Amino acid sequence: MAAGTASFSSKNLDSNPMEMSKGIQIEGYPIKGLSIGGHETCIIFPTLNLAFDIGRCPQKAISQDFLFISHGHMDHIGGLPLYVATRGLYKMGPPTIIVPKSIKNDVENLLEVHRRLDQSELRCNLIGLEVGEELSLRRDLKVRVFRTYHVIDSQGYLLYSVKQKLKKDYLGLSGNEIKKLRLSGVEITYTITEPEVAFTGDTTSTL
């Protein structure tokens, strides 16, 4: 993980959407996607295997296993059924989609309509989270939801790394000594967290 925090709002690149399509870096993270206010927003972090908002479902977003939706405006969520359907077409695993808890039922209903239209399963893991809740994406990476302000319900996402550090009392011990302590049940590490990426969509936030 890169040191420091990459804080990103989709407004940052509205003036030059082609720059996003070519790819840029923030705090060492390659970023792809597109942000055109009112038309389409999808921000992709390929090294983290995730995307924020889905816009009209750009091709590069399809391979991302995690999708975070900030709010229900069509320029941010319109491509969601196509994202799920295309992953199924390519025999990819069901994606994990995180949405504001307040719209989870509506999103499920949206997918159900498309299941009937498409005559397909549209398999996905749909999770509703609200402000303050957290989710583990993998052992060393978590996401926390924070409040944002928009004309409809919205939220932002803060990704942070989780690392285990050896307690100073055990620094200098050999690998075998550390292994023995672990096997005996001694807690020899402590957890530290470091903010990595914050996404607010085209909203304002309290972060």
Coordinates of N, CA and C in Angstrom, one line a residue:
M1 N 0.8 -1.2 0.0 CA 0.0 0.0 0.0 C 0.9 1.3 0.0
A2 N 0.4 2.3 -0.7 CA 1.2 3.5 -0.7 C 0.9 4.2 0.6
A3 N 1.9 5.0 1.1 CA 1.8 5.7 2.3 C 0.9 6.9 2.1
G4 N 0.2 7.4 3.1 CA -0.6 8.5 3.0 C -2.0 8.2 2.5
T5 N -2.8 9.3 2.2 CA -4.2 9.1 1.8 C -4.4 9.7 0.4
A6 N -5.1 8.9 -0.4 CA -5.6 9.4 -1.7 C -7.0 9.8 -1.5
S7 N -7.3 11.1 -1.4 CA -8.7 11.5 -1.3 C -9.2 12.0 -2.6
F8 N -10.3 11.4 -3.1 CA -10.8 11.7 -4.4 C -12.2 12.0 -4.5
S9 N -12.6 13.1 -5.2 CA -14.0 13.4 -5.5 C -14.1 13.4 -7.1
S10 N -15.2 12.9 -7.6 CA -15.3 12.8 -9.0 C -15.3 14.2 -9.7
K11 N -15.5 15.2 -8.9 CA -15.4 16.6 -9.5 C -14.0 16.9 -10.0
N12 N -13.0 16.2 -9.4 CA -11.6 16.6 -9.7 C -11.3 16.6 -11.2
L13 N -12.0 15.7 -11.9 CA -11.6 15.6 -13.3 C -12.7 15.9 -14.3
D14 N -13.8 16.5 -13.8 CA -14.9 16.9 -14.7 C -14.4 17.7 -15.9
S15 N -13.4 18.6 -15.7 CA -13.0 19.5 -16.7 C -12.2 18.8 -17.8
N16 N -11.7 17.6 -17.6 CA -10.9 16.9 -18.6 C -11.1 15.4 -18.5
P17 N -12.3 15.0 -18.9 CA -12.6 13.5 -18.8 C -11.7 12.6 -19.5
M18 N -11.0 13.1 -20.6 CA -10.1 12.3 -21.3 C -8.9 11.9 -20.5
E19 N -8.5 12.8 -19.6 CA -7.4 12.5 -18.7 C -7.6 11.2 -17.9
M20 N -8.8 11.1 -17.4 CA -9.2 9.9 -16.6 C -9.1 8.7 -17.5
S21 N -9.6 8.8 -18.7 CA -9.6 7.6 -19.6 C -8.2 7.1 -19.9
K22 N -7.3 8.0 -19.9 CA -5.9 7.7 -20.2 C -5.2 7.1 -19.0
G23 N -5.7 7.4 -17.8 CA -5.2 6.8 -16.6 C -4.3 7.8 -15.9
I24 N -4.4 8.0 -14.6 CA -3.6 8.9 -13.8 C -3.2 8.1 -12.5
Q25 N -2.4 8.7 -11.7 CA -2.1 8.1 -10.4 C -2.3 9.1 -9.3
I26 N -2.9 8.6 -8.2 CA -3.0 9.4 -6.9 C -2.4 8.6 -5.8
E27 N -1.4 9.2 -5.1 CA -0.7 8.5 -4.0 C -0.2 7.1 -4.5
G28 N 0.3 7.0 -5.7 CA 0.8 5.7 -6.2 C -0.2 4.7 -6.7
Y29 N -1.5 5.1 -6.6 CA -2.5 4.2 -7.2 C -2.9 4.5 -8.6
P30 N -2.8 3.6 -9.5 CA -3.2 3.9 -10.9 C -4.8 4.0 -10.9
I31 N -5.3 5.0 -11.6 CA -6.7 5.2 -11.6 C -7.2 5.3 -13.0
K32 N -8.3 4.6 -13.3 CA -8.9 4.7 -14.7 C -10.4 5.0 -14.5
G33 N -11.0 5.3 -15.6 CA -12.5 5.5 -15.6 C -12.8 6.8 -16.3
L34 N -14.0 7.4 -15.9 CA -14.5 8.5 -16.5 C -15.4 9.3 -15.6
S35 N -15.3 10.6 -15.6 CA -16.2 11.5 -14.8 C -16.6 12.7 -15.6
I36 N -17.9 12.7 -16.0 CA -18.5 13.8 -16.7 C -19.7 14.1 -15.9
G37 N -19.7 15.2 -15.2 CA -20.8 15.6 -14.3 C -22.2 15.5 -15.0
G38 N -23.1 14.8 -14.4 CA -24.5 14.7 -14.9 C -24.6 13.6 -16.0
H39 N -23.5 13.1 -16.5 CA -23.6 12.1 -17.6 C -23.1 10.7 -17.1
E40 N -21.9 10.7 -16.5 CA -21.4 9.3 -16.2 C -20.2 9.5 -15.3
T41 N -20.2 8.7 -14.2 CA -19.0 8.7 -13.3 C -18.7 7.2 -12.9
C42 N -17.5 6.8 -13.2 CA -17.0 5.5 -12.8 C -15.5 5.6 -12.6
I43 N -15.1 5.5 -11.3 CA -13.7 5.6 -11.0 C -13.1 4.2 -10.6
I44 N -12.1 3.8 -11.3 CA -11.6 2.4 -11.1 C -10.2 2.4 -10.5
F45 N -10.0 1.6 -9.5 CA -8.7 1.4 -8.9 C -8.3 -0.1 -9.2
P46 N -7.7 -0.3 -10.4 CA -7.4 -1.7 -10.8 C -6.5 -2.5 -9.8
T47 N -5.5 -1.9 -9.2 CA -4.7 -2.6 -8.3 C -5.4 -3.0 -7.0
L48 N -6.5 -2.3 -6.7 CA -7.3 -2.7 -5.5 C -8.5 -3.6 -5.9
N49 N -8.7 -3.8 -7.2 CA -9.7 -4.7 -7.7 C -11.1 -4.1 -7.4
L50 N -11.3 -2.8 -7.6 CA -12.6 -2.2 -7.2 C -12.9 -0.9 -8.0
A51 N -14.1 -0.6 -8.0 CA -14.6 0.6 -8.7 C -15.6 1.4 -7.8
F52 N -15.5 2.7 -7.9 CA -16.5 3.6 -7.3 C -17.5 4.1 -8.3
D53 N -18.8 3.8 -8.1 CA -19.8 4.1 -9.0 C -19.6 3.4 -10.3
I54 N -20.6 3.3 -11.1 CA -20.5 2.5 -12.3 C -20.9 3.2 -13.6
G55 N -21.4 4.4 -13.5 CA -21.7 5.2 -14.7 C -22.6 4.4 -15.7
R56 N -22.1 4.3 -16.9 CA -22.8 3.5 -18.0 C -22.1 2.1 -18.1
C57 N -21.3 1.8 -17.2 CA -20.5 0.5 -17.2 C -19.4 0.5 -18.3
P58 N -18.4 1.3 -18.1 CA -17.2 1.2 -19.0 C -16.6 -0.2 -18.9
Q59 N -16.0 -0.6 -20.1 CA -15.4 -1.9 -20.2 C -14.4 -2.3 -19.1
K60 N -13.6 -1.3 -18.7 CA -12.6 -1.6 -17.7 C -13.1 -1.9 -16.3
A61 N -14.4 -1.5 -16.1 CA -15.0 -1.7 -14.8 C -15.4 -3.1 -14.6
I62 N -15.7 -3.8 -15.7 CA -16.3 -5.1 -15.6 C -15.4 -6.1 -14.8
S63 N -14.1 -6.0 -14.9 CA -13.2 -7.0 -14.2 C -13.0 -6.7 -12.8
Q64 N -13.6 -5.6 -12.3 CA -13.4 -5.3 -10.8 C -14.4 -6.0 -10.0
D65 N -13.9 -6.7 -9.0 CA -14.8 -7.6 -8.2 C -15.6 -6.8 -7.2
F66 N -15.2 -5.6 -6.8 CA -15.9 -4.8 -5.8 C -16.4 -3.5 -6.4
L67 N -17.6 -3.2 -6.2 CA -18.2 -2.0 -6.7 C -18.9 -1.2 -5.5
F68 N -18.6 0.0 -5.4 CA -19.1 0.9 -4.4 C -20.0 2.0 -5.0
I69 N -21.3 2.0 -4.6 CA -22.2 3.0 -5.2 C -22.4 4.1 -4.1
S70 N -22.2 5.4 -4.6 CA -22.3 6.5 -3.6 C -23.8 6.9 -3.5
H71 N -24.5 6.9 -4.5 CA -26.0 7.3 -4.5 C -26.7 6.8 -5.7
G72 N -28.0 7.1 -5.8 CA -28.8 6.5 -6.8 C -29.0 7.2 -8.1
H73 N -28.4 8.3 -8.3 CA -28.5 9.1 -9.5 C -28.0 8.2 -10.7
M74 N -28.7 8.3 -11.8 CA -28.5 7.4 -12.9 C -27.1 7.5 -13.5
D75 N -26.4 8.7 -13.4 CA -25.1 8.9 -13.9 C -24.1 8.1 -13.1
H76 N -24.5 7.6 -11.9 CA -23.6 6.9 -11.0 C -24.0 5.4 -10.9
I77 N -25.3 5.1 -11.2 CA -25.7 3.7 -11.0 C -26.4 3.1 -12.2
G78 N -26.5 3.8 -13.3 CA -27.3 3.4 -14.4 C -26.8 2.1 -15.1
G79 N -25.4 1.9 -15.1 CA -24.9 0.7 -15.7 C -24.8 -0.5 -14.8
L80 N -25.4 -0.5 -13.6 CA -25.3 -1.6 -12.7 C -25.8 -2.9 -13.3
P81 N -27.0 -3.0 -13.8 CA -27.4 -4.3 -14.4 C -26.5 -4.8 -15.5
L82 N -26.0 -3.9 -16.3 CA -25.1 -4.4 -17.4 C -23.8 -4.9 -16.8
Y83 N -23.3 -4.2 -15.8 CA -22.1 -4.7 -15.1 C -22.2 -6.1 -14.6
V84 N -23.3 -6.4 -13.9 CA -23.5 -7.7 -13.4 C -23.7 -8.7 -14.5
A85 N -24.5 -8.4 -15.5 CA -24.8 -9.3 -16.6 C -23.6 -9.6 -17.4
T86 N -22.7 -8.6 -17.7 CA -21.5 -8.8 -18.5 C -20.5 -9.7 -17.7
R87 N -20.4 -9.6 -16.4 CA -19.6 -10.5 -15.7 C -20.1 -11.9 -15.8
G88 N -21.4 -12.1 -15.7 CA -21.9 -13.4 -15.9 C -21.6 -14.0 -17.3
L89 N -21.7 -13.1 -18.3 CA -21.5 -13.5 -19.7 C -20.0 -14.0 -19.9
Y90 N -19.1 -13.3 -19.2 CA -17.7 -13.7 -19.2 C -17.3 -14.8 -18.2
K91 N -18.3 -15.4 -17.6 CA -18.0 -16.4 -16.6 C -17.2 -16.0 -15.4
M92 N -17.3 -14.7 -15.0 CA -16.6 -14.2 -13.9 C -17.4 -14.5 -12.6
G93 N -16.8 -14.5 -11.5 CA -17.5 -14.7 -10.2 C -18.5 -13.6 -9.9
P94 N -19.5 -13.8 -9.1 CA -20.4 -12.8 -8.7 C -19.7 -11.6 -8.0
P95 N -20.0 -10.4 -8.4 CA -19.3 -9.3 -7.8 C -19.9 -8.9 -6.4
T96 N -19.2 -8.2 -5.6 CA -19.7 -7.7 -4.4 C -20.0 -6.2 -4.6
I97 N -21.3 -5.8 -4.4 CA -21.8 -4.5 -4.7 C -22.2 -3.9 -3.4
I98 N -21.6 -2.7 -3.0 CA -22.0 -2.1 -1.8 C -22.8 -0.8 -2.1
V99 N -23.9 -0.7 -1.5 CA -24.8 0.5 -1.8 C -25.3 1.1 -0.5
P100 N -25.7 2.3 -0.5 CA -26.3 2.9 0.7 C -27.5 2.0 1.2
K101 N -27.6 1.7 2.5 CA -28.6 0.8 3.0 C -30.0 1.3 2.6
S102 N -30.2 2.6 2.6 CA -31.5 3.2 2.3 C -32.0 2.8 0.9
I103 N -31.1 2.5 0.0 CA -31.6 2.1 -1.4 C -31.4 0.7 -1.7
K104 N -31.0 -0.1 -0.8 CA -30.7 -1.6 -1.1 C -31.9 -2.3 -1.7
N105 N -33.0 -2.1 -1.1 CA -34.2 -2.8 -1.6 C -34.6 -2.4 -3.0
D106 N -34.4 -1.1 -3.2 CA -34.7 -0.6 -4.6 C -33.8 -1.1 -5.6
V107 N -32.5 -1.2 -5.2 CA -31.5 -1.8 -6.1 C -31.8 -3.3 -6.4
E108 N -32.2 -4.0 -5.4 CA -32.5 -5.4 -5.5 C -33.7 -5.5 -6.5
N109 N -34.7 -4.7 -6.3 CA -35.9 -4.7 -7.2 C -35.5 -4.4 -8.6
L110 N -34.6 -3.4 -8.8 CA -34.0 -3.1 -10.1 C -33.4 -4.3 -10.8
L111 N -32.6 -5.0 -10.0 CA -32.0 -6.2 -10.6 C -33.0 -7.3 -10.9
E112 N -34.0 -7.4 -10.0 CA -35.0 -8.4 -10.3 C -35.8 -8.2 -11.6
V113 N -36.1 -6.9 -11.9 CA -36.7 -6.6 -13.1 C -35.9 -7.0 -14.3
H114 N -34.5 -6.7 -14.2 CA -33.6 -7.1 -15.3 C -33.4 -8.6 -15.4
R115 N -33.6 -9.3 -14.3 CA -33.5 -10.8 -14.3 C -34.6 -11.3 -15.2
R116 N -35.8 -10.7 -15.0 CA -37.0 -11.2 -15.8 C -36.8 -10.8 -17.2
L117 N -36.3 -9.6 -17.5 CA -36.2 -9.2 -18.9 C -35.1 -10.0 -19.6
D118 N -34.0 -10.2 -18.9 CA -32.8 -10.9 -19.5 C -32.9 -12.4 -19.4
Q119 N -33.8 -12.9 -18.6 CA -33.9 -14.4 -18.4 C -32.5 -14.9 -17.9
S120 N -31.9 -14.2 -17.0 CA -30.6 -14.7 -16.4 C -30.6 -14.5 -14.9
E121 N -29.6 -15.1 -14.3 CA -29.6 -15.0 -12.8 C -29.1 -13.7 -12.3
L122 N -28.2 -13.0 -13.0 CA -27.6 -11.8 -12.6 C -27.1 -11.9 -11.1
R123 N -26.2 -12.9 -10.9 CA -25.7 -13.2 -9.6 C -24.8 -12.1 -9.1
C124 N -25.0 -11.7 -7.8 CA -24.1 -10.7 -7.2 C -24.4 -10.8 -5.7
N125 N -23.4 -10.3 -5.0 CA -23.5 -10.1 -3.5 C -23.8 -8.7 -3.2
L126 N -25.1 -8.4 -3.0 CA -25.5 -7.0 -2.8 C -25.5 -6.7 -1.3
I127 N -24.8 -5.7 -0.8 CA -24.6 -5.3 0.6 C -25.0 -3.9 0.8
G128 N -25.9 -3.7 1.8 CA -26.3 -2.3 2.1 C -25.5 -1.9 3.4
L129 N -24.8 -0.8 3.3 CA -24.1 -0.3 4.5 C -24.6 1.2 4.7
E130 N -24.5 1.6 6.0 CA -24.8 2.9 6.4 C -23.7 3.6 7.0
V131 N -23.8 4.9 7.3 CA -22.7 5.7 7.8 C -22.2 5.0 9.1
G132 N -20.8 4.9 9.2 CA -20.2 4.3 10.4 C -19.9 2.8 10.3
E133 N -20.6 2.1 9.4 CA -20.4 0.7 9.3 C -19.1 0.4 8.5
E134 N -18.5 -0.8 8.7 CA -17.3 -1.2 8.1 C -17.5 -2.6 7.4
L135 N -16.6 -2.9 6.5 CA -16.6 -4.2 5.8 C -15.2 -4.5 5.4
S136 N -14.8 -5.8 5.7 CA -13.5 -6.3 5.3 C -13.6 -6.8 3.9
L137 N -12.7 -6.2 3.0 CA -12.6 -6.7 1.6 C -11.7 -7.8 1.5
R138 N -10.6 -7.8 2.3 CA -9.7 -8.9 2.4 C -9.0 -8.7 3.8
R139 N -8.0 -9.6 4.0 CA -7.4 -9.6 5.4 C -6.7 -8.2 5.7
D140 N -6.2 -7.6 4.7 CA -5.4 -6.4 4.9 C -6.1 -5.1 4.4
L141 N -7.4 -5.2 4.1 CA -8.0 -4.0 3.5 C -9.5 -4.0 4.0
K142 N -9.9 -2.8 4.6 CA -11.3 -2.6 5.0 C -11.8 -1.3 4.4
V143 N -13.1 -1.2 4.5 CA -13.8 0.0 4.0 C -14.7 0.5 5.1
R144 N -14.8 1.8 5.3 CA -15.7 2.4 6.3 C -16.5 3.5 5.5
V145 N -17.8 3.5 5.8 CA -18.7 4.4 5.2 C -18.8 5.7 6.0
F146 N -18.7 6.9 5.3 CA -18.8 8.1 6.0 C -19.9 9.0 5.3
R147 N -20.4 10.0 6.0 CA -21.5 10.8 5.6 C -21.1 11.7 4.5
T148 N -22.0 11.8 3.4 CA -21.8 12.9 2.4 C -23.2 13.5 2.2
Y149 N -23.2 14.7 1.6 CA -24.4 15.5 1.4 C -24.7 15.7 -0.1
H150 N -25.9 15.4 -0.4 CA -26.3 15.5 -1.8 C -27.8 15.8 -1.8
V151 N -28.4 16.0 -3.0 CA -29.9 16.2 -3.0 C -30.7 15.0 -2.7
I152 N -30.0 13.8 -2.8 CA -30.6 12.5 -2.4 C -29.7 11.8 -1.4
D153 N -30.1 10.8 -0.8 CA -29.3 10.0 0.1 C -28.0 9.6 -0.6
S154 N -26.9 9.9 0.1 CA -25.6 9.6 -0.5 C -24.6 9.3 0.6
Q155 N -23.5 8.6 0.2 CA -22.4 8.3 1.2 C -21.1 8.2 0.5
G156 N -20.0 8.3 1.3 CA -18.7 8.1 0.7 C -18.0 6.9 1.4
Y157 N -16.9 6.5 0.8 CA -16.2 5.3 1.3 C -14.7 5.6 1.5
L158 N -14.3 5.2 2.7 CA -12.9 5.3 3.1 C -12.2 3.9 3.1
L159 N -11.3 3.7 2.3 CA -10.5 2.4 2.3 C -9.3 2.6 3.2
Y160 N -9.0 1.7 4.0 CA -7.8 1.7 4.8 C -7.2 0.4 5.0
S161 N -5.9 0.4 5.1 CA -5.1 -0.9 5.2 C -5.1 -1.3 6.7
V162 N -5.0 -2.6 6.9 CA -4.9 -3.2 8.2 C -3.6 -4.0 8.3
K163 N -2.7 -3.6 9.2 CA -1.4 -4.3 9.2 C -1.1 -4.8 10.6
Q164 N -0.5 -5.9 10.7 CA -0.1 -6.5 12.0 C 1.4 -6.1 12.2
K165 N 1.7 -5.5 13.4 CA 3.0 -5.2 13.7 C 3.5 -6.0 15.0
L166 N 4.7 -6.4 15.0 CA 5.3 -7.1 16.1 C 5.5 -6.1 17.3
K167 N 5.0 -6.5 18.5 CA 5.2 -5.7 19.7 C 6.6 -5.5 20.0
K168 N 7.0 -4.4 20.5 CA 8.4 -4.1 20.7 C 9.1 -5.0 21.7
D169 N 8.3 -5.6 22.6 CA 8.9 -6.6 23.5 C 9.5 -7.8 22.9
Y170 N 9.0 -8.1 21.6 CA 9.4 -9.3 20.9 C 10.3 -9.0 19.7
L171 N 10.7 -7.8 19.5 CA 11.6 -7.4 18.5 C 13.0 -8.1 18.7
G172 N 13.6 -8.6 17.7 CA 14.9 -9.2 17.9 C 14.8 -10.7 18.1
L173 N 13.6 -11.3 18.3 CA 13.5 -12.7 18.5 C 13.7 -13.4 17.2
S174 N 14.1 -14.7 17.2 CA 14.2 -15.5 16.0 C 12.9 -15.9 15.5
G175 N 12.8 -16.4 14.3 CA 11.6 -16.9 13.7 C 11.0 -18.1 14.6
N176 N 11.9 -19.0 15.0 CA 11.4 -20.1 15.8 C 10.9 -19.7 17.2
E177 N 11.5 -18.6 17.8 CA 11.0 -18.1 19.0 C 9.6 -17.5 18.9
I178 N 9.5 -16.7 17.8 CA 8.2 -16.1 17.6 C 7.1 -17.2 17.3
K179 N 7.5 -18.2 16.5 CA 6.5 -19.3 16.2 C 6.1 -20.0 17.5
K180 N 7.0 -20.2 18.4 CA 6.7 -20.9 19.7 C 5.7 -20.0 20.5
L181 N 6.0 -18.7 20.5 CA 5.1 -17.9 21.3 C 3.7 -17.8 20.7
R182 N 3.6 -17.8 19.4 CA 2.3 -17.9 18.8 C 1.5 -19.2 19.1
L183 N 2.2 -20.3 19.0 CA 1.6 -21.6 19.3 C 1.2 -21.7 20.7
S184 N 1.8 -20.9 21.6 CA 1.5 -21.0 23.0 C 0.3 -20.0 23.4
G185 N -0.1 -19.3 22.4 CA -1.3 -18.4 22.6 C -0.9 -17.0 23.0
V186 N 0.4 -16.6 23.0 CA 0.8 -15.3 23.4 C 0.5 -14.3 22.2
E187 N -0.1 -13.2 22.6 CA -0.4 -12.2 21.6 C 0.8 -11.3 21.4
I188 N 1.5 -11.5 20.2 CA 2.8 -10.8 20.0 C 2.7 -9.7 19.0
T189 N 1.5 -9.5 18.4 CA 1.3 -8.4 17.5 C 0.2 -7.4 17.9
Y190 N 0.2 -6.3 17.3 CA -0.9 -5.3 17.4 C -1.3 -4.8 16.0
T191 N -2.5 -4.3 16.0 CA -3.0 -3.9 14.7 C -2.9 -2.4 14.5
I192 N -2.5 -2.0 13.3 CA -2.5 -0.5 13.0 C -3.3 -0.4 11.7
T193 N -4.0 0.7 11.5 CA -4.7 1.0 10.3 C -4.2 2.3 9.7
E194 N -4.2 2.4 8.4 CA -3.7 3.5 7.7 C -4.7 3.9 6.5
P195 N -5.3 5.1 6.5 CA -6.2 5.5 5.4 C -5.5 5.4 4.1
E196 N -6.2 5.0 3.1 CA -5.6 4.8 1.7 C -6.3 5.7 0.7
V197 N -7.6 5.5 0.6 CA -8.4 6.1 -0.5 C -9.7 6.5 0.1
A198 N -10.1 7.8 -0.2 CA -11.5 8.3 0.2 C -12.2 8.7 -1.1
F199 N -13.5 8.3 -1.2 CA -14.3 8.6 -2.4 C -15.6 9.2 -2.0
T200 N -15.9 10.4 -2.5 CA -17.2 11.0 -2.2 C -18.1 11.2 -3.3
G201 N -17.8 10.7 -4.5 CA -18.7 10.9 -5.7 C -18.7 12.4 -6.0
D202 N -19.9 12.9 -6.4 CA -19.9 14.4 -6.7 C -20.7 15.1 -5.6
T203 N -20.4 14.6 -4.3 CA -21.1 15.1 -3.1 C -20.1 15.9 -2.3
T204 N -20.6 16.5 -1.2 CA -19.7 17.0 -0.2 C -19.7 16.1 1.0
S205 N -18.7 16.2 1.9 CA -18.6 15.3 3.0 C -18.1 15.9 4.2
T206 N -18.2 15.1 5.3 CA -17.7 15.6 6.6 C -16.3 14.9 6.9
L207 N -15.7 14.2 6.0 CA -14.5 13.5 6.2 C -13.3 14.5 6.5

